[in-house]
Tab-separated table of C-alpha atoms in Angstrom:
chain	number	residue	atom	x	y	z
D	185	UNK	CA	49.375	4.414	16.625
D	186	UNK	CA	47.266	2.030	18.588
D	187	UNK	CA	47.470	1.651	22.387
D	188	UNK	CA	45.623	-1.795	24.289
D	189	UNK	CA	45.332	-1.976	27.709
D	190	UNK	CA	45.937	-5.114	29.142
D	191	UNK	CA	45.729	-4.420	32.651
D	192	UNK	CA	45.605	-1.071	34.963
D	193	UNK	CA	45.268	-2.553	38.088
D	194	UNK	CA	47.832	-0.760	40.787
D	195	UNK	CA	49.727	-2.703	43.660
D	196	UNK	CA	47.941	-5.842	42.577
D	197	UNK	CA	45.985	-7.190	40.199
D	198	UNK	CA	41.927	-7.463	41.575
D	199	UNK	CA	39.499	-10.555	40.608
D	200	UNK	CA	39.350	-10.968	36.436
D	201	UNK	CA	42.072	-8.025	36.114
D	202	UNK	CA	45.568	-7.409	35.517
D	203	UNK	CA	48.098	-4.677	36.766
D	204	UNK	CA	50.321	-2.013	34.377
D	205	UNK	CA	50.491	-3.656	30.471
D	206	UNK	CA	49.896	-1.767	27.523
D	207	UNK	CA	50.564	-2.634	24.017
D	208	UNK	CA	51.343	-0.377	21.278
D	209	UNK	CA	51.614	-0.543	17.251
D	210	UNK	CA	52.488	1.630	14.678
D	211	UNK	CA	53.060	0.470	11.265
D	212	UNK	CA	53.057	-3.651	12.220
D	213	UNK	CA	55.401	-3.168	15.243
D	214	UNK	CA	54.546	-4.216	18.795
D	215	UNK	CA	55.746	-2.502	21.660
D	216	UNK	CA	55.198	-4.071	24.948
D	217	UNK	CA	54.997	-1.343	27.908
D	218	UNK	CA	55.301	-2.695	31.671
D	219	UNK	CA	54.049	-6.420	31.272
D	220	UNK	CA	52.739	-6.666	35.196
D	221	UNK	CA	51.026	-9.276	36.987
D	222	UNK	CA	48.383	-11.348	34.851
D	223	UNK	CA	49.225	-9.385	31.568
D	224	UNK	CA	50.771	-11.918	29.149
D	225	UNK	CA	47.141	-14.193	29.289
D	226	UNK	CA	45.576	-10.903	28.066
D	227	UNK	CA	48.445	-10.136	25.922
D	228	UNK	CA	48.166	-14.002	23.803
D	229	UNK	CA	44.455	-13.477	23.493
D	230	UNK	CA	45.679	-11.204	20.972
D	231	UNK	CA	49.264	-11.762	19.571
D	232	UNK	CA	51.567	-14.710	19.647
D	233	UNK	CA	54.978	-14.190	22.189
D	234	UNK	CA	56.548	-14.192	19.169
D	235	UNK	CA	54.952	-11.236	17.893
D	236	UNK	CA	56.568	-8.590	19.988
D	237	UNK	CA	59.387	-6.832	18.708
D	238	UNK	CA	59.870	-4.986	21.868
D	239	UNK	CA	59.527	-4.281	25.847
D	240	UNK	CA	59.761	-1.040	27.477
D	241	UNK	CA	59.740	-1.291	31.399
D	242	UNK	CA	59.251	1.916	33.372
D	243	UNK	CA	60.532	0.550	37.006
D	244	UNK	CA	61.298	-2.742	38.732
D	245	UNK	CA	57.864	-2.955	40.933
D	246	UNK	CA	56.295	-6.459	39.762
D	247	UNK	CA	53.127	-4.884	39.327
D	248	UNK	CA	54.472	-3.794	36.012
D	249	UNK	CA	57.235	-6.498	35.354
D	250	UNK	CA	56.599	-9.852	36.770
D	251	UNK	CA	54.702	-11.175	33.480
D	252	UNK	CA	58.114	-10.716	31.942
D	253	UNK	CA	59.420	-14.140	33.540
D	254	UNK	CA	56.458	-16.151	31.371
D	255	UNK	CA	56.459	-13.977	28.269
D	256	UNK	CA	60.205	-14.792	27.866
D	257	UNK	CA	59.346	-19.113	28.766
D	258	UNK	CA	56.569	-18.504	25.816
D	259	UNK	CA	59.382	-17.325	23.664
D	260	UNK	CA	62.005	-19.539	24.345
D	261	UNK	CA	60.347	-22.572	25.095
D	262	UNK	CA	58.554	-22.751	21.091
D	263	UNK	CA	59.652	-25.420	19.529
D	264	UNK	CA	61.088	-22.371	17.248
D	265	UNK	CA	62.075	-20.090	19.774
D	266	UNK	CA	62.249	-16.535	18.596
D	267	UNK	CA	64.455	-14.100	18.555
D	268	UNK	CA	66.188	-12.201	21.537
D	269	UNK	CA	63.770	-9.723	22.696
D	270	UNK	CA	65.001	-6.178	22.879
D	271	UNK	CA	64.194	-4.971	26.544
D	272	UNK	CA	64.644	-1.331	27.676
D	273	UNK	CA	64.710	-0.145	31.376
D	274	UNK	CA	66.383	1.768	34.011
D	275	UNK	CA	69.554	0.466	34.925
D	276	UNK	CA	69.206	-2.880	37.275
D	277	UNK	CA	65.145	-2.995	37.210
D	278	UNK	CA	64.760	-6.316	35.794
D	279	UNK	CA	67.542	-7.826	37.894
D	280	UNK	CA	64.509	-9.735	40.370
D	281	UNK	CA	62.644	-10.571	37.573
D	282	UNK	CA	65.187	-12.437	35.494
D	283	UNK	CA	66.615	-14.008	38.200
D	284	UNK	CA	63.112	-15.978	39.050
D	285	UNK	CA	63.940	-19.009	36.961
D	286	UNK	CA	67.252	-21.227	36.540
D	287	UNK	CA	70.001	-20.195	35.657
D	288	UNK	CA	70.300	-20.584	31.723
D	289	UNK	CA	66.549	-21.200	31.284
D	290	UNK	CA	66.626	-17.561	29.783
D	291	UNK	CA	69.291	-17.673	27.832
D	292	UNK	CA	69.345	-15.713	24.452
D	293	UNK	CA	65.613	-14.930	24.905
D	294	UNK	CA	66.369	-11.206	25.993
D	295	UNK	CA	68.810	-8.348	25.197
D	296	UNK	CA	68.701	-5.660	27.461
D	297	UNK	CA	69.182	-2.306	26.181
D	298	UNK	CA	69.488	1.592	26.843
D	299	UNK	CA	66.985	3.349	25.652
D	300	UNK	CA	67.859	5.325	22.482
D	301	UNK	CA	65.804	8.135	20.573
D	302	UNK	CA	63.979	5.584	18.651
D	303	UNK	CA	62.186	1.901	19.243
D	304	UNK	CA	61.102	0.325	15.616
D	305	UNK	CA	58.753	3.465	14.153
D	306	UNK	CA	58.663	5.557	17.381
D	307	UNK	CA	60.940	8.195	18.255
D	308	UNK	CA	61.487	7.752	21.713
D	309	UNK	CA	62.178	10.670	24.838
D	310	UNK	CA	62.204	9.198	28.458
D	311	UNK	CA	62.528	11.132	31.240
D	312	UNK	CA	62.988	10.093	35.234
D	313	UNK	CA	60.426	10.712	37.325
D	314	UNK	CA	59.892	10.221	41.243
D	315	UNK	CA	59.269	7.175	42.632
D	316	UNK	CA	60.577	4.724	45.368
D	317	UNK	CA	62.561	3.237	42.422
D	318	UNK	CA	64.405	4.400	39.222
D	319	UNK	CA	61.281	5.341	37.167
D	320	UNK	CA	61.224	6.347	33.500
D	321	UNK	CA	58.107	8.028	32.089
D	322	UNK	CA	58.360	7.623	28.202
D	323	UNK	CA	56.822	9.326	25.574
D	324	UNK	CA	56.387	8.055	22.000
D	325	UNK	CA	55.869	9.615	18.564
D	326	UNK	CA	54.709	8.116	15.287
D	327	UNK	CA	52.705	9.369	12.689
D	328	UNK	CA	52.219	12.843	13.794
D	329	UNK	CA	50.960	11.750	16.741
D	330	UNK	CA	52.437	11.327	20.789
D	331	UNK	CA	51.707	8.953	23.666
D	332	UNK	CA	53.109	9.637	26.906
D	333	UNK	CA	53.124	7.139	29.854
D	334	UNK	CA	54.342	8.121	33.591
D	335	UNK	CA	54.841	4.695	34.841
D	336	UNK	CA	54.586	5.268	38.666
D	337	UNK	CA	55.476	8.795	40.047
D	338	UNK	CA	54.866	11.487	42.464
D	339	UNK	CA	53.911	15.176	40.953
D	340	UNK	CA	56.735	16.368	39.170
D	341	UNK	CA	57.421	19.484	36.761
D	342	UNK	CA	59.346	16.747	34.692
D	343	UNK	CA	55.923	14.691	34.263
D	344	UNK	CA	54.103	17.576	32.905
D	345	UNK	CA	57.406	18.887	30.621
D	346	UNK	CA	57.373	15.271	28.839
D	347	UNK	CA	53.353	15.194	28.617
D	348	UNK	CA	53.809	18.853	26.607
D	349	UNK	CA	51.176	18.967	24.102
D	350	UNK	CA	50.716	14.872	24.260
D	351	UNK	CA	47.764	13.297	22.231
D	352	UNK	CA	47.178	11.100	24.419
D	353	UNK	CA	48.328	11.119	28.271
D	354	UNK	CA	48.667	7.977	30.346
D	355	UNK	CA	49.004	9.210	33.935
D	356	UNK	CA	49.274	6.849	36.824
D	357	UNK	CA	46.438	8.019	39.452
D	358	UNK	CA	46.768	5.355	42.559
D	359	UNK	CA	44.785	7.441	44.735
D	360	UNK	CA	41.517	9.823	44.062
D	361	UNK	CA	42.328	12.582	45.965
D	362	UNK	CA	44.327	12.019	48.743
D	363	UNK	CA	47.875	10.684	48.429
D	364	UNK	CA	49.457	9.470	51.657
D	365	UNK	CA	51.996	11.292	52.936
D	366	UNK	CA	55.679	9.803	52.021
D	367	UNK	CA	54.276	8.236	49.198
D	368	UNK	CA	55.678	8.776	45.498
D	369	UNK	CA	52.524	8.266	43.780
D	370	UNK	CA	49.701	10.224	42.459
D	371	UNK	CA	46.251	10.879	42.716
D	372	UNK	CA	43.316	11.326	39.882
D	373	UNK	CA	42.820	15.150	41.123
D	374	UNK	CA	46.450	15.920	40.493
D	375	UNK	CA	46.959	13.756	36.883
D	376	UNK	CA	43.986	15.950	36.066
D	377	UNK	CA	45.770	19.066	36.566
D	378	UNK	CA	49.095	17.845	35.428
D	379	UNK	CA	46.962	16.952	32.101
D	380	UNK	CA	45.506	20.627	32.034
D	381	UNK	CA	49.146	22.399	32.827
D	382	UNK	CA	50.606	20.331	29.809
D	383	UNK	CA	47.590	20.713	27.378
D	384	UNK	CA	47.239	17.193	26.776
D	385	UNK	CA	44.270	16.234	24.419
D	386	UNK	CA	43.057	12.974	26.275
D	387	UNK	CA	43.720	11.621	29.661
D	388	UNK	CA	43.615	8.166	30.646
D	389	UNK	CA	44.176	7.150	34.442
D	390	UNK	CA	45.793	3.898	34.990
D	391	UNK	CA	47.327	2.214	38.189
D	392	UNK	CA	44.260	2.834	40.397
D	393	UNK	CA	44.114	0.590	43.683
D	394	UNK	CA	42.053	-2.155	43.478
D	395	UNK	CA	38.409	-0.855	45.225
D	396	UNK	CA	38.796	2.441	43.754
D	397	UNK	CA	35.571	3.198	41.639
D	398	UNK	CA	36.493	4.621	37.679
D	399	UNK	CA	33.775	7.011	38.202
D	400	UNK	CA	34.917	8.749	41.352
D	401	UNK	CA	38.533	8.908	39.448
D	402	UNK	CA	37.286	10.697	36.635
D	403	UNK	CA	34.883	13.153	38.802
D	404	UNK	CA	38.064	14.060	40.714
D	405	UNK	CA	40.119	14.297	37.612
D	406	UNK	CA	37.442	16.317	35.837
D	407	UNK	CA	37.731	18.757	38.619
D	408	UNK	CA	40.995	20.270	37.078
D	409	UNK	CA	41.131	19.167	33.515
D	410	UNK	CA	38.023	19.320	31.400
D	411	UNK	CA	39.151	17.566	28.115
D	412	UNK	CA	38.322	13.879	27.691
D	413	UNK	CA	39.309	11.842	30.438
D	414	UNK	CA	39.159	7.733	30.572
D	415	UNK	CA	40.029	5.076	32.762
D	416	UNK	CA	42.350	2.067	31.901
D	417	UNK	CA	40.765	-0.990	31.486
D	418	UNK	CA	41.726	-4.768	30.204
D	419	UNK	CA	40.578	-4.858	26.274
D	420	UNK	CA	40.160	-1.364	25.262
D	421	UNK	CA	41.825	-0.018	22.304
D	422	UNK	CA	42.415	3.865	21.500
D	423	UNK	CA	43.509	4.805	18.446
D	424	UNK	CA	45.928	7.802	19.097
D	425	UNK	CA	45.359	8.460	15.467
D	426	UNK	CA	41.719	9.408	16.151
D	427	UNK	CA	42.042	11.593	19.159
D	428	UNK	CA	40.861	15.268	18.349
């Protein structure tokens, strides 16, 4: 199982980045998790549209949906246009998003879907977590090995249950240390302890604010958690195969 980041910029996307987009493979298929602002440039430097099999959205927030709109154009719009595009997400997410263009421009580029125990090679658990919006954190198996993502969420039990034992945990951290109050989001400190309380082998913080230094996210992180912790950024590749 490989995971690339395309983008972990939170809110918005800051100069030369790109918000929540993170593609997975396992045995040639192509999952395509939260496609938000600015990831689909990142995404062709590296596969044709045509190449995805799949698109998992956590929540409705642009920052990890908008790029949908011109993923499904670079589909449709071939000269061969490909397939419909299986997309899974809560109930009503995408409704904004697929409403941005004409009517019928979309057309038979998309099928939305419930999400079901498995997606191509993965077996699939999802799990909703707190958040302004319907949220579903998702967690992924394949070859022995598991990948959980949190999409956006406040602390929760629930985020820690699905992380159980996870190779490889990718925790939204908006905030080092301090989350404001009223807000369903997460700091570094707490995906750090979340990541120790589920035994997760490697941590990777995603979805900081733009102007929050990597460093200072993975000092507060390491404060509760001291396995190997990393920060999301566009073009790296982990192969969850690998982790030890």
């Amino acid at each position: 199982m490989l995971l690339t980041v395309l983008g972990g910029c939170g809110v918005w996307p800051a100069a030369g980045q790109a918000c929540s987009g993170y593609l997975v493979e396992h045995d040639g298929f192509r999952l395509l998790i939260d496609p938000g602002y600015a990831t689909v440039p990142r995404l062709l430097e590296r596969v044709g549209a045509d190449q995805i099999d799949a698109v998992f959205v956590s929540h409705g927030h642009p920052d990890h949906c908008a790029d949908l709109n011109p993923l499904l154009r670079a589909r449709t719009m071939l000269e061969n246009p490909a397939a419909p595009l299986p997309v899974y997400a809560p109930p009503g997410a995408l409704d904004a998003v697929l409403a941005l263009d004409r009517p019928g421009v979309l057309t038979g580029s998309y099928v939305l879907c419930d999400v079901v125990p498995g997606i191509g090679p993965f077996r699939v658990r999802t799990r909703l977590l707190p958040h302004s919006v319907p949220n579903a954190g998702i967690r992924l198996t394949a070859g022995g090995r598991a990948l959980v993502y949190t999409g956006d969420s406040g602390p929760s039990p629930d985020r820690v249950e699905l992380a159980r034992d996870a190779d490889l945990l990718l925790a939204e951290a908006t905030y080092v240390d301090q989350v404001p109050k009223g807000s369903l989001l997460t700091s570094a400190r707490q995906a750090g302890r979340q990541a120790r309380e589920a035994a997760a082998r490697h941590l990777l913080l995603t979805h900081l604010q733009p102007g929050t230094g990597p460093a200072a996210a993975r000092a507060a992180a390491a404060t509760a958690y001291d396995g190997e912790i990393g920060v999301a950024t566009s073009g790296l590749v982990i192969d969850v195969q690998a982790i030890r």
